[in-house]
Amino acid sequence: KAGVTQTPRYLIKTRGQQVTLSCSPISGHRSVSWYQQTPGQGLQFLFEYFSETQRNKGNFPGRFSGRQFSNSRSEMNVSTLELGDSALYLCASSLTPLLGGPGDQPQHFGDGTRLSIL
Amino acid sequence: SQQGEEDPQALSIQEGENATMNCSYKTSINNLQWYRQNSGRGLVHLILIRSNEREKHSGRLRVTLDTSKKSSSLLITASRAADTASYFCATDANGNNRLAFGKGNQVVVIP
């Protein structure tokens, strides 16, 4: 079974631009979560999608948005990029979110997209 | 506040030795998970332990959970160079349908 696939692996943008990152979950997984990882803040939850609906959102500005398609693939978009958006963006999938959410089962992570803002 | 804070932050050991790292959290949880991250890669799930469990094993890994102290430990026995990685604990913070990760422990195993 193929793992979680994130594209692109590396991306360089300049301030003010926008970017779209893609995540293909493990086949059959319907829940997709996104995280931002930086040396200073560590891993921070961005949002979770299930059945094309955003179930939960972290404490990020509205410049960060996402969506999920009917085949469970997900994209996240960051508009008006800032230097502080430089980070590793990780996507994780799981079969389904249970009542307690993603904490109830293992999350399967992709290798991330390394975004650098110049 | 972020749940899950590992201690110590960095650990350097010789191959064959055991490595122990701890994680504390602030509020009640349903589950606690441990993940490993190799440099430049994504996280790999190691173990999930539920709040009604006290200990769990998986191969050379042993996880304990003490809900009265709000802490967990991960023990890697007979470490190998391939165990060199960062290790994170994560909790379901107050059932908010999200995972809250700690800052991570960097473990270096010297061959």
PDB file of N, CA and C in Angstrom, chain A residues 34-117:
ATOM      1  N   TRP A  34      -3.346  18.527   8.595  1.00  0.00           N
ATOM      2  CA  TRP A  34      -2.159  19.276   8.188  1.00  0.00           C
ATOM      3  C   TRP A  34      -1.484  19.874   9.425  1.00  0.00           C
ATOM      4  N   TYR A  35      -0.152  19.873   9.402  1.00  0.00           N
ATOM      5  CA  TYR A  35       0.643  20.425  10.492  1.00  0.00           C
ATOM      6  C   TYR A  35       1.757  21.291   9.918  1.00  0.00           C
ATOM      7  N   GLN A  36       2.120  22.299  10.688  1.00  0.00           N
ATOM      8  CA  GLN A  36       3.282  23.124  10.365  1.00  0.00           C
ATOM      9  C   GLN A  36       4.377  22.807  11.378  1.00  0.00           C
ATOM     10  N   GLN A  37       5.585  22.556  10.899  1.00  0.00           N
ATOM     11  CA  GLN A  37       6.689  22.261  11.807  1.00  0.00           C
ATOM     12  C   GLN A  37       7.805  23.267  11.606  1.00  0.00           C
ATOM     13  N   THR A  38       8.163  23.970  12.660  1.00  0.00           N
ATOM     14  CA  THR A  38       9.272  24.915  12.654  1.00  0.00           C
ATOM     15  C   THR A  38      10.162  24.639  13.852  1.00  0.00           C
ATOM     16  N   PRO A  39      11.445  25.026  13.771  1.00  0.00           N
ATOM     17  CA  PRO A  39      12.348  24.802  14.918  1.00  0.00           C
ATOM     18  C   PRO A  39      11.873  25.513  16.182  1.00  0.00           C
ATOM     19  N   GLY A  40      11.286  26.681  16.025  1.00  0.00           N
ATOM     20  CA  GLY A  40      10.894  27.451  17.192  1.00  0.00           C
ATOM     21  C   GLY A  40       9.586  27.019  17.822  1.00  0.00           C
ATOM     22  N   GLN A  41       8.598  26.735  17.005  1.00  0.00           N
ATOM     23  CA  GLN A  41       7.255  26.414  17.491  1.00  0.00           C
ATOM     24  C   GLN A  41       6.948  24.921  17.503  1.00  0.00           C
ATOM     25  N   GLY A  42       7.795  24.129  16.888  1.00  0.00           N
ATOM     26  CA  GLY A  42       7.537  22.697  16.845  1.00  0.00           C
ATOM     27  C   GLY A  42       6.406  22.371  15.881  1.00  0.00           C
ATOM     28  N   LEU A  43       5.677  21.314  16.190  1.00  0.00           N
ATOM     29  CA  LEU A  43       4.576  20.856  15.337  1.00  0.00           C
ATOM     30  C   LEU A  43       3.290  21.518  15.789  1.00  0.00           C
ATOM     31  N   GLN A  44       2.670  22.221  14.883  1.00  0.00           N
ATOM     32  CA  GLN A  44       1.407  22.881  15.212  1.00  0.00           C
ATOM     33  C   GLN A  44       0.321  22.439  14.249  1.00  0.00           C
ATOM     34  N   PHE A  45      -0.842  22.147  14.808  1.00  0.00           N
ATOM     35  CA  PHE A  45      -1.983  21.681  14.036  1.00  0.00           C
ATOM     36  C   PHE A  45      -2.580  22.819  13.222  1.00  0.00           C
ATOM     37  N   LEU A  46      -2.794  22.552  11.938  1.00  0.00           N
ATOM     38  CA  LEU A  46      -3.407  23.548  11.064  1.00  0.00           C
ATOM     39  C   LEU A  46      -4.902  23.295  10.915  1.00  0.00           C
ATOM     40  N   PHE A  47      -5.258  22.161  10.348  1.00  0.00           N
ATOM     41  CA  PHE A  47      -6.667  21.777  10.203  1.00  0.00           C
ATOM     42  C   PHE A  47      -6.785  20.303   9.854  1.00  0.00           C
ATOM     43  N   GLU A  48      -8.033  19.810   9.999  1.00  0.00           N
ATOM     44  CA  GLU A  48      -8.345  18.432   9.661  1.00  0.00           C
ATOM     45  C   GLU A  48      -9.568  18.406   8.763  1.00  0.00           C
ATOM     46  N   TYR A  49      -9.517  17.542   7.766  1.00  0.00           N
ATOM     47  CA  TYR A  49     -10.634  17.365   6.857  1.00  0.00           C
ATOM     48  C   TYR A  49     -11.098  15.921   6.873  1.00  0.00           C
ATOM     49  N   PHE A  50     -12.393  15.750   6.755  1.00  0.00           N
ATOM     50  CA  PHE A  50     -12.992  14.432   6.646  1.00  0.00           C
ATOM     51  C   PHE A  50     -14.212  14.554   5.753  1.00  0.00           C
ATOM     52  N   SER A  51     -14.296  13.694   4.766  1.00  0.00           N
ATOM     53  CA  SER A  51     -15.424  13.727   3.827  1.00  0.00           C
ATOM     54  C   SER A  51     -15.664  15.134   3.299  1.00  0.00           C
ATOM     55  N   GLU A  52     -14.591  15.755   2.868  1.00  0.00           N
ATOM     56  CA  GLU A  52     -14.624  17.063   2.210  1.00  0.00           C
ATOM     57  C   GLU A  52     -15.032  18.200   3.125  1.00  0.00           C
ATOM     58  N   THR A  53     -15.108  17.941   4.417  1.00  0.00           N
ATOM     59  CA  THR A  53     -15.520  18.965   5.377  1.00  0.00           C
ATOM     60  C   THR A  53     -14.404  19.240   6.374  1.00  0.00           C
ATOM     61  N   GLN A  54     -14.182  20.506   6.643  1.00  0.00           N
ATOM     62  CA  GLN A  54     -13.201  20.846   7.659  1.00  0.00           C
ATOM     63  C   GLN A  54     -13.808  20.588   9.036  1.00  0.00           C
ATOM     64  N   ARG A  55     -13.193  19.688   9.787  1.00  0.00           N
ATOM     65  CA  ARG A  55     -13.722  19.318  11.104  1.00  0.00           C
ATOM     66  C   ARG A  55     -13.148  20.183  12.215  1.00  0.00           C
ATOM     67  N   ASN A  56     -11.934  20.645  12.001  1.00  0.00           N
ATOM     68  CA  ASN A  56     -11.271  21.374  13.066  1.00  0.00           C
ATOM     69  C   ASN A  56     -10.202  22.264  12.468  1.00  0.00           C
ATOM     70  N   LYS A  57      -9.944  23.367  13.133  1.00  0.00           N
ATOM     71  CA  LYS A  57      -8.959  24.309  12.631  1.00  0.00           C
ATOM     72  C   LYS A  57      -8.102  24.784  13.797  1.00  0.00           C
ATOM     73  N   GLY A  58      -6.803  24.898  13.556  1.00  0.00           N
ATOM     74  CA  GLY A  58      -5.881  25.392  14.570  1.00  0.00           C
ATOM     75  C   GLY A  58      -5.851  26.909  14.590  1.00  0.00           C
ATOM     76  N   ASN A  59      -4.936  27.437  15.382  1.00  0.00           N
ATOM     77  CA  ASN A  59      -4.853  28.887  15.572  1.00  0.00           C
ATOM     78  C   ASN A  59      -3.932  29.543  14.556  1.00  0.00           C
ATOM     79  N   PHE A  60      -4.348  29.525  13.333  1.00  0.00           N
ATOM     80  CA  PHE A  60      -3.588  30.143  12.255  1.00  0.00           C
ATOM     81  C   PHE A  60      -4.463  31.198  11.589  1.00  0.00           C
ATOM     82  N   PRO A  61      -3.819  32.228  11.016  1.00  0.00           N
ATOM     83  CA  PRO A  61      -4.608  33.283  10.356  1.00  0.00           C
ATOM     84  C   PRO A  61      -5.335  32.759   9.134  1.00  0.00           C
ATOM     85  N   GLY A  62      -6.289  33.558   8.662  1.00  0.00           N
ATOM     86  CA  GLY A  62      -7.112  33.164   7.536  1.00  0.00           C
ATOM     87  C   GLY A  62      -6.340  32.978   6.243  1.00  0.00           C
ATOM     88  N   ARG A  63      -5.068  33.407   6.229  1.00  0.00           N
ATOM     89  CA  ARG A  63      -4.251  33.193   5.016  1.00  0.00           C
ATOM     90  C   ARG A  63      -4.028  31.706   4.761  1.00  0.00           C
ATOM     91  N   PHE A  64      -4.197  30.934   5.783  1.00  0.00           N
ATOM     92  CA  PHE A  64      -4.031  29.477   5.660  1.00  0.00           C
ATOM     93  C   PHE A  64      -5.410  28.859   5.436  1.00  0.00           C
ATOM     94  N   SER A  65      -5.546  28.150   4.355  1.00  0.00           N
ATOM     95  CA  SER A  65      -6.823  27.508   4.062  1.00  0.00           C
ATOM     96  C   SER A  65      -6.568  26.145   3.441  1.00  0.00           C
ATOM     97  N   GLY A  66      -7.597  25.361   3.374  1.00  0.00           N
ATOM     98  CA  GLY A  66      -7.434  24.039   2.795  1.00  0.00           C
ATOM     99  C   GLY A  66      -8.733  23.550   2.214  1.00  0.00           C
ATOM    100  N   ARG A  67      -8.644  22.401   1.588  1.00  0.00           N
ATOM    101  CA  ARG A  67      -9.856  21.747   1.105  1.00  0.00           C
ATOM    102  C   ARG A  67      -9.554  20.276   0.887  1.00  0.00           C
ATOM    103  N   GLN A  68     -10.625  19.515   0.777  1.00  0.00           N
ATOM    104  CA  GLN A  68     -10.477  18.094   0.518  1.00  0.00           C
ATOM    105  C   GLN A  68     -11.420  17.719  -0.615  1.00  0.00           C
ATOM    106  N   PHE A  69     -10.944  16.875  -1.476  1.00  0.00           N
ATOM    107  CA  PHE A  69     -11.723  16.466  -2.641  1.00  0.00           C
ATOM    108  C   PHE A  69     -12.435  15.139  -2.367  1.00  0.00           C
ATOM    109  N   SER A  70     -13.312  14.769  -3.283  1.00  0.00           N
ATOM    110  CA  SER A  70     -14.120  13.568  -3.069  1.00  0.00           C
ATOM    111  C   SER A  70     -13.268  12.296  -3.009  1.00  0.00           C
ATOM    112  N   ASN A  71     -12.065  12.342  -3.584  1.00  0.00           N
ATOM    113  CA  ASN A  71     -11.189  11.159  -3.507  1.00  0.00           C
ATOM    114  C   ASN A  71     -10.274  11.213  -2.282  1.00  0.00           C
ATOM    115  N   SER A  72     -10.568  12.114  -1.366  1.00  0.00           N
ATOM    116  CA  SER A  72      -9.869  12.322  -0.096  1.00  0.00           C
ATOM    117  C   SER A  72      -8.545  13.066  -0.239  1.00  0.00           C
ATOM    118  N   ARG A  73      -8.097  13.314  -1.443  1.00  0.00           N
ATOM    119  CA  ARG A  73      -6.901  14.136  -1.608  1.00  0.00           C
ATOM    120  C   ARG A  73      -7.166  15.520  -1.044  1.00  0.00           C
ATOM    121  N   SER A  74      -6.118  16.126  -0.518  1.00  0.00           N
ATOM    122  CA  SER A  74      -6.301  17.427   0.121  1.00  0.00           C
ATOM    123  C   SER A  74      -5.259  18.410  -0.370  1.00  0.00           C
ATOM    124  N   GLU A  75      -5.622  19.653  -0.350  1.00  0.00           N
ATOM    125  CA  GLU A  75      -4.691  20.733  -0.659  1.00  0.00           C
ATOM    126  C   GLU A  75      -4.764  21.769   0.449  1.00  0.00           C
ATOM    127  N   MET A  76      -3.632  22.411   0.680  1.00  0.00           N
ATOM    128  CA  MET A  76      -3.667  23.570   1.549  1.00  0.00           C
ATOM    129  C   MET A  76      -3.058  24.746   0.801  1.00  0.00           C
ATOM    130  N   ASN A  77      -3.573  25.899   1.081  1.00  0.00           N
ATOM    131  CA  ASN A  77      -3.164  27.110   0.391  1.00  0.00           C
ATOM    132  C   ASN A  77      -2.733  28.151   1.417  1.00  0.00           C
ATOM    133  N   VAL A  78      -1.645  28.814   1.117  1.00  0.00           N
ATOM    134  CA  VAL A  78      -1.216  29.927   1.963  1.00  0.00           C
ATOM    135  C   VAL A  78      -1.098  31.144   1.065  1.00  0.00           C
ATOM    136  N   SER A  79      -1.816  32.184   1.383  1.00  0.00           N
ATOM    137  CA  SER A  79      -1.774  33.396   0.569  1.00  0.00           C
ATOM    138  C   SER A  79      -0.913  34.452   1.259  1.00  0.00           C
ATOM    139  N   THR A  80      -0.508  35.432   0.479  1.00  0.00           N
ATOM    140  CA  THR A  80       0.297  36.550   0.991  1.00  0.00           C
ATOM    141  C   THR A  80       1.395  36.051   1.931  1.00  0.00           C
ATOM    142  N   LEU A  81       2.272  35.264   1.375  1.00  0.00           N
ATOM    143  CA  LEU A  81       3.310  34.604   2.162  1.00  0.00           C
ATOM    144  C   LEU A  81       4.171  35.581   2.937  1.00  0.00           C
ATOM    145  N   GLU A  82       4.517  35.177   4.152  1.00  0.00           N
ATOM    146  CA  GLU A  82       5.407  35.954   5.017  1.00  0.00           C
ATOM    147  C   GLU A  82       6.646  35.108   5.319  1.00  0.00           C
ATOM    148  N   LEU A  83       7.721  35.803   5.726  1.00  0.00           N
ATOM    149  CA  LEU A  83       8.959  35.083   6.029  1.00  0.00           C
ATOM    150  C   LEU A  83       8.725  33.996   7.073  1.00  0.00           C
ATOM    151  N   GLY A  84       7.854  34.281   8.021  1.00  0.00           N
ATOM    152  CA  GLY A  84       7.578  33.337   9.106  1.00  0.00           C
ATOM    153  C   GLY A  84       6.833  32.089   8.676  1.00  0.00           C
ATOM    154  N   ASP A  85       6.394  32.068   7.439  1.00  0.00           N
ATOM    155  CA  ASP A  85       5.699  30.871   6.939  1.00  0.00           C
ATOM    156  C   ASP A  85       6.667  29.799   6.487  1.00  0.00           C
ATOM    157  N   SER A  86       7.953  30.131   6.491  1.00  0.00           N
ATOM    158  CA  SER A  86       8.960  29.121   6.139  1.00  0.00           C
ATOM    159  C   SER A  86       8.887  27.985   7.141  1.00  0.00           C
ATOM    160  N   ALA A  87       8.679  26.784   6.653  1.00  0.00           N
ATOM    161  CA  ALA A  87       8.456  25.654   7.554  1.00  0.00           C
ATOM    162  C   ALA A  87       8.382  24.373   6.750  1.00  0.00           C
ATOM    163  N   LEU A  88       8.331  23.271   7.486  1.00  0.00           N
ATOM    164  CA  LEU A  88       8.005  21.975   6.898  1.00  0.00           C
ATOM    165  C   LEU A  88       6.517  21.745   7.124  1.00  0.00           C
ATOM    166  N   TYR A  89       5.775  21.556   6.066  1.00  0.00           N
ATOM    167  CA  TYR A  89       4.329  21.332   6.175  1.00  0.00           C
ATOM    168  C   TYR A  89       4.064  19.842   5.988  1.00  0.00           C
ATOM    169  N   LEU A  90       3.472  19.268   7.009  1.00  0.00           N
ATOM    170  CA  LEU A  90       3.239  17.830   7.033  1.00  0.00           C
ATOM    171  C   LEU A  90       1.756  17.529   6.927  1.00  0.00           C
ATOM    172  N   CYS A  91       1.475  16.494   6.192  1.00  0.00           N
ATOM    173  CA  CYS A  91       0.113  16.004   6.047  1.00  0.00           C
ATOM    174  C   CYS A  91       0.055  14.615   6.671  1.00  0.00           C
ATOM    175  N   ALA A  92      -1.053  14.304   7.308  1.00  0.00           N
ATOM    176  CA  ALA A  92      -1.223  12.991   7.918  1.00  0.00           C
ATOM    177  C   ALA A  92      -2.613  12.469   7.600  1.00  0.00           C
ATOM    178  N   SER A  93      -2.723  11.167   7.399  1.00  0.00           N
ATOM    179  CA  SER A  93      -4.042  10.599   7.130  1.00  0.00           C
ATOM    180  C   SER A  93      -4.346   9.468   8.106  1.00  0.00           C
ATOM    181  N   SER A  94      -5.619   9.219   8.282  1.00  0.00           N
ATOM    182  CA  SER A  94      -6.069   8.087   9.079  1.00  0.00           C
ATOM    183  C   SER A  94      -7.365   7.578   8.479  1.00  0.00           C
ATOM    184  N   LEU A  95      -7.752   6.375   8.897  1.00  0.00           N
ATOM    185  CA  LEU A  95      -8.931   5.743   8.299  1.00  0.00           C
ATOM    186  C   LEU A  95     -10.149   6.627   8.418  1.00  0.00           C
ATOM    187  N   THR A  96     -10.558   6.848   9.611  1.00  0.00           N
ATOM    188  CA  THR A  96     -11.671   7.757   9.873  1.00  0.00           C
ATOM    189  C   THR A  96     -11.428   8.393  11.226  1.00  0.00           C
ATOM    190  N   PRO A  97     -11.903   9.573  11.427  1.00  0.00           N
ATOM    191  CA  PRO A  97     -11.809  10.141  12.763  1.00  0.00           C
ATOM    192  C   PRO A  97     -12.907   9.536  13.624  1.00  0.00           C
ATOM    193  N   LEU A  98     -12.522   8.987  14.718  1.00  0.00           N
ATOM    194  CA  LEU A  98     -13.517   8.453  15.633  1.00  0.00           C
ATOM    195  C   LEU A  98     -14.071   9.585  16.490  1.00  0.00           C
ATOM    196  N   LEU A  99     -14.889   9.225  17.425  1.00  0.00           N
ATOM    197  CA  LEU A  99     -15.550  10.248  18.229  1.00  0.00           C
ATOM    198  C   LEU A  99     -14.538  11.198  18.854  1.00  0.00           C
ATOM    199  N   GLY A 100     -13.425  10.618  19.283  1.00  0.00           N
ATOM    200  CA  GLY A 100     -12.445  11.454  19.944  1.00  0.00           C
ATOM    201  C   GLY A 100     -11.509  12.181  19.005  1.00  0.00           C
ATOM    202  N   GLY A 101     -11.687  11.979  17.707  1.00  0.00           N
ATOM    203  CA  GLY A 101     -10.840  12.679  16.764  1.00  0.00           C
ATOM    204  C   GLY A 101      -9.540  11.954  16.485  1.00  0.00           C
ATOM    205  N   PRO A 102      -8.565  12.650  15.960  1.00  0.00           N
ATOM    206  CA  PRO A 102      -7.335  12.001  15.495  1.00  0.00           C
ATOM    207  C   PRO A 102      -6.536  11.365  16.605  1.00  0.00           C
ATOM    208  N   GLY A 103      -6.820  11.683  17.828  1.00  0.00           N
ATOM    209  CA  GLY A 103      -6.062  11.087  18.918  1.00  0.00           C
ATOM    210  C   GLY A 103      -6.391   9.634  19.152  1.00  0.00           C
ATOM    211  N   ASP A 104      -7.441   9.133  18.515  1.00  0.00           N
ATOM    212  CA  ASP A 104      -7.881   7.768  18.766  1.00  0.00           C
ATOM    213  C   ASP A 104      -7.163   6.733  17.935  1.00  0.00           C
ATOM    214  N   GLN A 105      -6.406   7.180  16.965  1.00  0.00           N
ATOM    215  CA  GLN A 105      -5.753   6.205  16.106  1.00  0.00           C
ATOM    216  C   GLN A 105      -4.476   6.800  15.540  1.00  0.00           C
ATOM    217  N   PRO A 106      -3.597   5.923  15.078  1.00  0.00           N
ATOM    218  CA  PRO A 106      -2.329   6.421  14.537  1.00  0.00           C
ATOM    219  C   PRO A 106      -2.548   7.313  13.329  1.00  0.00           C
ATOM    220  N   GLN A 107      -1.726   8.305  13.238  1.00  0.00           N
ATOM    221  CA  GLN A 107      -1.708   9.166  12.064  1.00  0.00           C
ATOM    222  C   GLN A 107      -0.537   8.733  11.177  1.00  0.00           C
ATOM    223  N   HIS A 108      -0.787   8.664   9.893  1.00  0.00           N
ATOM    224  CA  HIS A 108       0.245   8.265   8.941  1.00  0.00           C
ATOM    225  C   HIS A 108       0.705   9.513   8.202  1.00  0.00           C
ATOM    226  N   PHE A 109       1.963   9.857   8.384  1.00  0.00           N
ATOM    227  CA  PHE A 109       2.484  11.107   7.843  1.00  0.00           C
ATOM    228  C   PHE A 109       3.194  10.932   6.519  1.00  0.00           C
ATOM    229  N   GLY A 110       3.098  11.968   5.693  1.00  0.00           N
ATOM    230  CA  GLY A 110       3.940  12.072   4.515  1.00  0.00           C
ATOM    231  C   GLY A 110       5.281  12.671   4.911  1.00  0.00           C
ATOM    232  N   ASP A 111       6.192  12.802   3.943  1.00  0.00           N
ATOM    233  CA  ASP A 111       7.508  13.359   4.220  1.00  0.00           C
ATOM    234  C   ASP A 111       7.525  14.880   4.193  1.00  0.00           C
ATOM    235  N   GLY A 112       6.393  15.477   3.880  1.00  0.00           N
ATOM    236  CA  GLY A 112       6.288  16.917   4.006  1.00  0.00           C
ATOM    237  C   GLY A 112       6.721  17.697   2.788  1.00  0.00           C
ATOM    238  N   THR A 113       6.337  18.961   2.799  1.00  0.00           N
ATOM    239  CA  THR A 113       6.806  19.936   1.813  1.00  0.00           C
ATOM    240  C   THR A 113       7.606  20.984   2.570  1.00  0.00           C
ATOM    241  N   ARG A 114       8.855  21.157   2.157  1.00  0.00           N
ATOM    242  CA  ARG A 114       9.713  22.167   2.778  1.00  0.00           C
ATOM    243  C   ARG A 114       9.507  23.466   2.029  1.00  0.00           C
ATOM    244  N   LEU A 115       8.885  24.433   2.678  1.00  0.00           N
ATOM    245  CA  LEU A 115       8.595  25.728   2.065  1.00  0.00           C
ATOM    246  C   LEU A 115       9.563  26.767   2.598  1.00  0.00           C
ATOM    247  N   SER A 116      10.245  27.421   1.697  1.00  0.00           N
ATOM    248  CA  SER A 116      11.178  28.487   2.080  1.00  0.00           C
ATOM    249  C   SER A 116      10.701  29.791   1.457  1.00  0.00           C
ATOM    250  N   ILE A 117      10.628  30.811   2.277  1.00  0.00           N
ATOM    251  CA  ILE A 117      10.183  32.125   1.801  1.00  0.00           C
ATOM    252  C   ILE A 117      11.380  33.076   1.789  1.00  0.00           C
TER     253      ILE A 117
END
